[in-house]
Amino acid sequence: QVQLVESGGGLVQPGGSLRLSCAASGSIFMINYRGWYRQAPGKQRELVAAITSGGGTNYADSVKGRFTISRDNAKNTIYLQMNSLKPEDTAVYYCNAGRSYNWRPAGYWGQGTQVTVSS
């Protein structure tokens, strides 16, 4: 079992920045994939950014150049730095982790954190 705890969401104005954090605990030895997904009202959950144990990264086209995924292995934590936020970035952001290949979602999810971009 892997437990994931997210933090860092909130309300921000367009053009602003936020940093999300996701701390993992439990059977972390089995994790080779960690990612951030988001789900806006009435839409399907989508990949935002992901990182593998080898350091490879993948980003949605809509966030390339604005968002950066990173990790701190000592803290078992990944981060999502979100800059130049737009209203269309408004969603619940979920942390994902586990064993996965080909950028598919892994088996463990966090509880989600709300990000609202509005003036």
PDB file of C-alpha atoms in Angstrom:
ATOM      1  CA  GLN A   1       0.000   0.000   0.000  1.00  0.00           C
ATOM      2  CA  VAL A   2       1.051   3.541  -0.755  1.00  0.00           C
ATOM      3  CA  GLN A   3      -0.439   6.590   0.903  1.00  0.00           C
ATOM      4  CA  LEU A   4      -0.328   9.973  -0.811  1.00  0.00           C
ATOM      5  CA  VAL A   5      -0.992  13.327   0.823  1.00  0.00           C
ATOM      6  CA  GLU A   6      -1.291  16.446  -1.305  1.00  0.00           C
ATOM      7  CA  SER A   7      -1.033  20.061  -0.267  1.00  0.00           C
ATOM      8  CA  GLY A   8      -0.640  23.500  -1.782  1.00  0.00           C
ATOM      9  CA  GLY A   9      -3.867  24.154  -3.638  1.00  0.00           C
ATOM     10  CA  GLY A  10      -5.855  27.338  -3.341  1.00  0.00           C
ATOM     11  CA  LEU A  11      -7.194  30.422  -5.074  1.00  0.00           C
ATOM     12  CA  VAL A  12      -4.873  32.420  -7.296  1.00  0.00           C
ATOM     13  CA  GLN A  13      -5.320  35.186  -9.821  1.00  0.00           C
ATOM     14  CA  PRO A  14      -4.604  34.611 -13.522  1.00  0.00           C
ATOM     15  CA  GLY A  15      -0.892  34.871 -14.170  1.00  0.00           C
ATOM     16  CA  GLY A  16      -0.066  33.797 -10.650  1.00  0.00           C
ATOM     17  CA  SER A  17       1.805  30.778  -9.322  1.00  0.00           C
ATOM     18  CA  LEU A  18       1.193  27.877  -6.988  1.00  0.00           C
ATOM     19  CA  ARG A  19       3.256  24.895  -5.898  1.00  0.00           C
ATOM     20  CA  LEU A  20       1.628  21.578  -5.128  1.00  0.00           C
ATOM     21  CA  SER A  21       3.296  18.924  -3.001  1.00  0.00           C
ATOM     22  CA  CYS A  22       2.606  15.209  -2.713  1.00  0.00           C
ATOM     23  CA  ALA A  23       4.230  13.163   0.027  1.00  0.00           C
ATOM     24  CA  ALA A  24       4.282   9.379  -0.252  1.00  0.00           C
ATOM     25  CA  SER A  25       4.480   6.844   2.539  1.00  0.00           C
ATOM     26  CA  GLY A  26       4.075   3.112   2.919  1.00  0.00           C
ATOM     27  CA  SER A  27       5.478   0.740   0.280  1.00  0.00           C
ATOM     28  CA  ILE A  28       7.420   3.420  -1.535  1.00  0.00           C
ATOM     29  CA  PHE A  29      10.037   0.925  -2.710  1.00  0.00           C
ATOM     30  CA  MET A  30       7.616  -0.295  -5.362  1.00  0.00           C
ATOM     31  CA  ILE A  31       7.036   3.145  -6.927  1.00  0.00           C
ATOM     32  CA  ASN A  32       8.515   3.756 -10.366  1.00  0.00           C
ATOM     33  CA  TYR A  33       6.034   6.370 -11.549  1.00  0.00           C
ATOM     34  CA  ARG A  34       4.569   9.517  -9.980  1.00  0.00           C
ATOM     35  CA  GLY A  35       2.342  12.046 -11.567  1.00  0.00           C
ATOM     36  CA  TRP A  36      -0.163  14.831 -11.294  1.00  0.00           C
ATOM     37  CA  TYR A  37      -3.591  14.594 -12.870  1.00  0.00           C
ATOM     38  CA  ARG A  38      -6.469  17.033 -12.823  1.00  0.00           C
ATOM     39  CA  GLN A  39     -10.198  16.928 -13.268  1.00  0.00           C
ATOM     40  CA  ALA A  40     -12.335  19.940 -14.036  1.00  0.00           C
ATOM     41  CA  PRO A  41     -16.130  19.895 -13.584  1.00  0.00           C
ATOM     42  CA  GLY A  42     -17.782  17.938 -16.345  1.00  0.00           C
ATOM     43  CA  LYS A  43     -14.480  16.736 -17.782  1.00  0.00           C
ATOM     44  CA  GLN A  44     -12.437  13.573 -17.607  1.00  0.00           C
ATOM     45  CA  ARG A  45      -9.386  13.290 -15.430  1.00  0.00           C
ATOM     46  CA  GLU A  46      -6.275  14.099 -17.453  1.00  0.00           C
ATOM     47  CA  LEU A  47      -2.541  13.828 -17.083  1.00  0.00           C
ATOM     48  CA  VAL A  48      -0.827  17.090 -16.211  1.00  0.00           C
ATOM     49  CA  ALA A  49       2.744  15.951 -15.613  1.00  0.00           C
ATOM     50  CA  ALA A  50       4.546  12.790 -14.602  1.00  0.00           C
ATOM     51  CA  ILE A  51       8.018  11.673 -13.636  1.00  0.00           C
ATOM     52  CA  THR A  52       9.590   8.231 -13.570  1.00  0.00           C
ATOM     53  CA  SER A  53      12.125   6.782 -11.183  1.00  0.00           C
ATOM     54  CA  GLY A  54      14.696   7.229 -13.942  1.00  0.00           C
ATOM     55  CA  GLY A  55      13.975  10.939 -14.127  1.00  0.00           C
ATOM     56  CA  GLY A  56      12.000  10.984 -17.349  1.00  0.00           C
ATOM     57  CA  THR A  57       9.183  13.509 -17.499  1.00  0.00           C
ATOM     58  CA  ASN A  58       6.022  13.951 -19.509  1.00  0.00           C
ATOM     59  CA  TYR A  59       3.773  16.997 -19.707  1.00  0.00           C
ATOM     60  CA  ALA A  60       0.395  17.769 -21.175  1.00  0.00           C
ATOM     61  CA  ASP A  61       0.744  20.121 -24.130  1.00  0.00           C
ATOM     62  CA  SER A  62      -1.468  22.656 -22.375  1.00  0.00           C
ATOM     63  CA  VAL A  63       1.016  23.105 -19.498  1.00  0.00           C
ATOM     64  CA  LYS A  64       4.370  22.808 -21.258  1.00  0.00           C
ATOM     65  CA  GLY A  65       6.577  25.768 -20.472  1.00  0.00           C
ATOM     66  CA  ARG A  66       4.394  26.793 -17.516  1.00  0.00           C
ATOM     67  CA  PHE A  67       4.417  23.810 -15.141  1.00  0.00           C
ATOM     68  CA  THR A  68       7.389  21.873 -13.811  1.00  0.00           C
ATOM     69  CA  ILE A  69       7.329  18.540 -12.019  1.00  0.00           C
ATOM     70  CA  SER A  70      10.177  17.734  -9.651  1.00  0.00           C
ATOM     71  CA  ARG A  71      10.975  15.357  -6.825  1.00  0.00           C
ATOM     72  CA  ASP A  72      12.838  15.169  -3.551  1.00  0.00           C
ATOM     73  CA  ASN A  73      13.731  11.524  -3.025  1.00  0.00           C
ATOM     74  CA  ALA A  74      14.904  12.121   0.540  1.00  0.00           C
ATOM     75  CA  LYS A  75      11.423  13.370   1.427  1.00  0.00           C
ATOM     76  CA  ASN A  76       9.531  10.939  -0.834  1.00  0.00           C
ATOM     77  CA  THR A  77       7.808  13.997  -2.214  1.00  0.00           C
ATOM     78  CA  ILE A  78       7.030  15.329  -5.657  1.00  0.00           C
ATOM     79  CA  TYR A  79       6.139  18.882  -6.522  1.00  0.00           C
ATOM     80  CA  LEU A  80       4.256  20.642  -9.269  1.00  0.00           C
ATOM     81  CA  GLN A  81       5.348  24.216  -9.776  1.00  0.00           C
ATOM     82  CA  MET A  82       2.606  26.004 -11.680  1.00  0.00           C
ATOM     83  CA  ASN A  83       3.381  29.396 -13.206  1.00  0.00           C
ATOM     84  CA  SER A  84       1.411  31.695 -15.495  1.00  0.00           C
ATOM     85  CA  LEU A  85      -1.796  30.098 -14.318  1.00  0.00           C
ATOM     86  CA  LYS A  86      -4.905  30.451 -16.459  1.00  0.00           C
ATOM     87  CA  PRO A  87      -8.594  30.124 -15.591  1.00  0.00           C
ATOM     88  CA  GLU A  88      -8.663  26.892 -17.590  1.00  0.00           C
ATOM     89  CA  ASP A  89      -6.186  25.392 -15.118  1.00  0.00           C
ATOM     90  CA  THR A  90      -8.963  25.392 -12.530  1.00  0.00           C
ATOM     91  CA  ALA A  91      -9.533  21.813 -11.399  1.00  0.00           C
ATOM     92  CA  VAL A  92      -9.036  19.323  -8.631  1.00  0.00           C
ATOM     93  CA  TYR A  93      -5.444  18.129  -8.852  1.00  0.00           C
ATOM     94  CA  TYR A  94      -4.664  14.551  -7.872  1.00  0.00           C
ATOM     95  CA  CYS A  95      -1.347  12.964  -7.070  1.00  0.00           C
ATOM     96  CA  ASN A  96      -0.776   9.501  -8.531  1.00  0.00           C
ATOM     97  CA  ALA A  97       1.898   6.919  -7.785  1.00  0.00           C
ATOM     98  CA  GLY A  98       2.782   3.270  -8.134  1.00  0.00           C
ATOM     99  CA  ARG A  99       4.144   0.941 -10.756  1.00  0.00           C
ATOM    100  CA  SER A 100       3.326   2.033 -14.255  1.00  0.00           C
ATOM    101  CA  TYR A 101       4.714   2.079 -17.766  1.00  0.00           C
ATOM    102  CA  ASN A 102       4.010   4.075 -20.891  1.00  0.00           C
ATOM    103  CA  TRP A 103       2.757   7.044 -18.853  1.00  0.00           C
ATOM    104  CA  ARG A 104      -0.405   5.290 -17.737  1.00  0.00           C
ATOM    105  CA  PRO A 105      -1.875   6.129 -14.328  1.00  0.00           C
ATOM    106  CA  ALA A 106      -0.588   3.968 -11.503  1.00  0.00           C
ATOM    107  CA  GLY A 107      -2.685   2.380  -8.800  1.00  0.00           C
ATOM    108  CA  TYR A 108      -2.597   4.865  -5.947  1.00  0.00           C
ATOM    109  CA  TRP A 109      -4.274   8.253  -5.731  1.00  0.00           C
ATOM    110  CA  GLY A 110      -4.247  11.121  -3.301  1.00  0.00           C
ATOM    111  CA  GLN A 111      -7.381  12.804  -2.019  1.00  0.00           C
ATOM    112  CA  GLY A 112      -7.090  15.754  -4.401  1.00  0.00           C
ATOM    113  CA  THR A 113      -6.491  19.439  -3.871  1.00  0.00           C
ATOM    114  CA  GLN A 114      -8.533  22.241  -5.417  1.00  0.00           C
ATOM    115  CA  VAL A 115      -6.819  24.823  -7.608  1.00  0.00           C
ATOM    116  CA  THR A 116      -8.941  27.799  -8.622  1.00  0.00           C
ATOM    117  CA  VAL A 117      -7.633  30.453 -10.991  1.00  0.00           C
ATOM    118  CA  SER A 118      -9.893  33.467 -10.944  1.00  0.00           C
ATOM    119  CA  SER A 119      -9.800  37.213 -10.617  1.00  0.00           C
TER     120      SER A 119
END
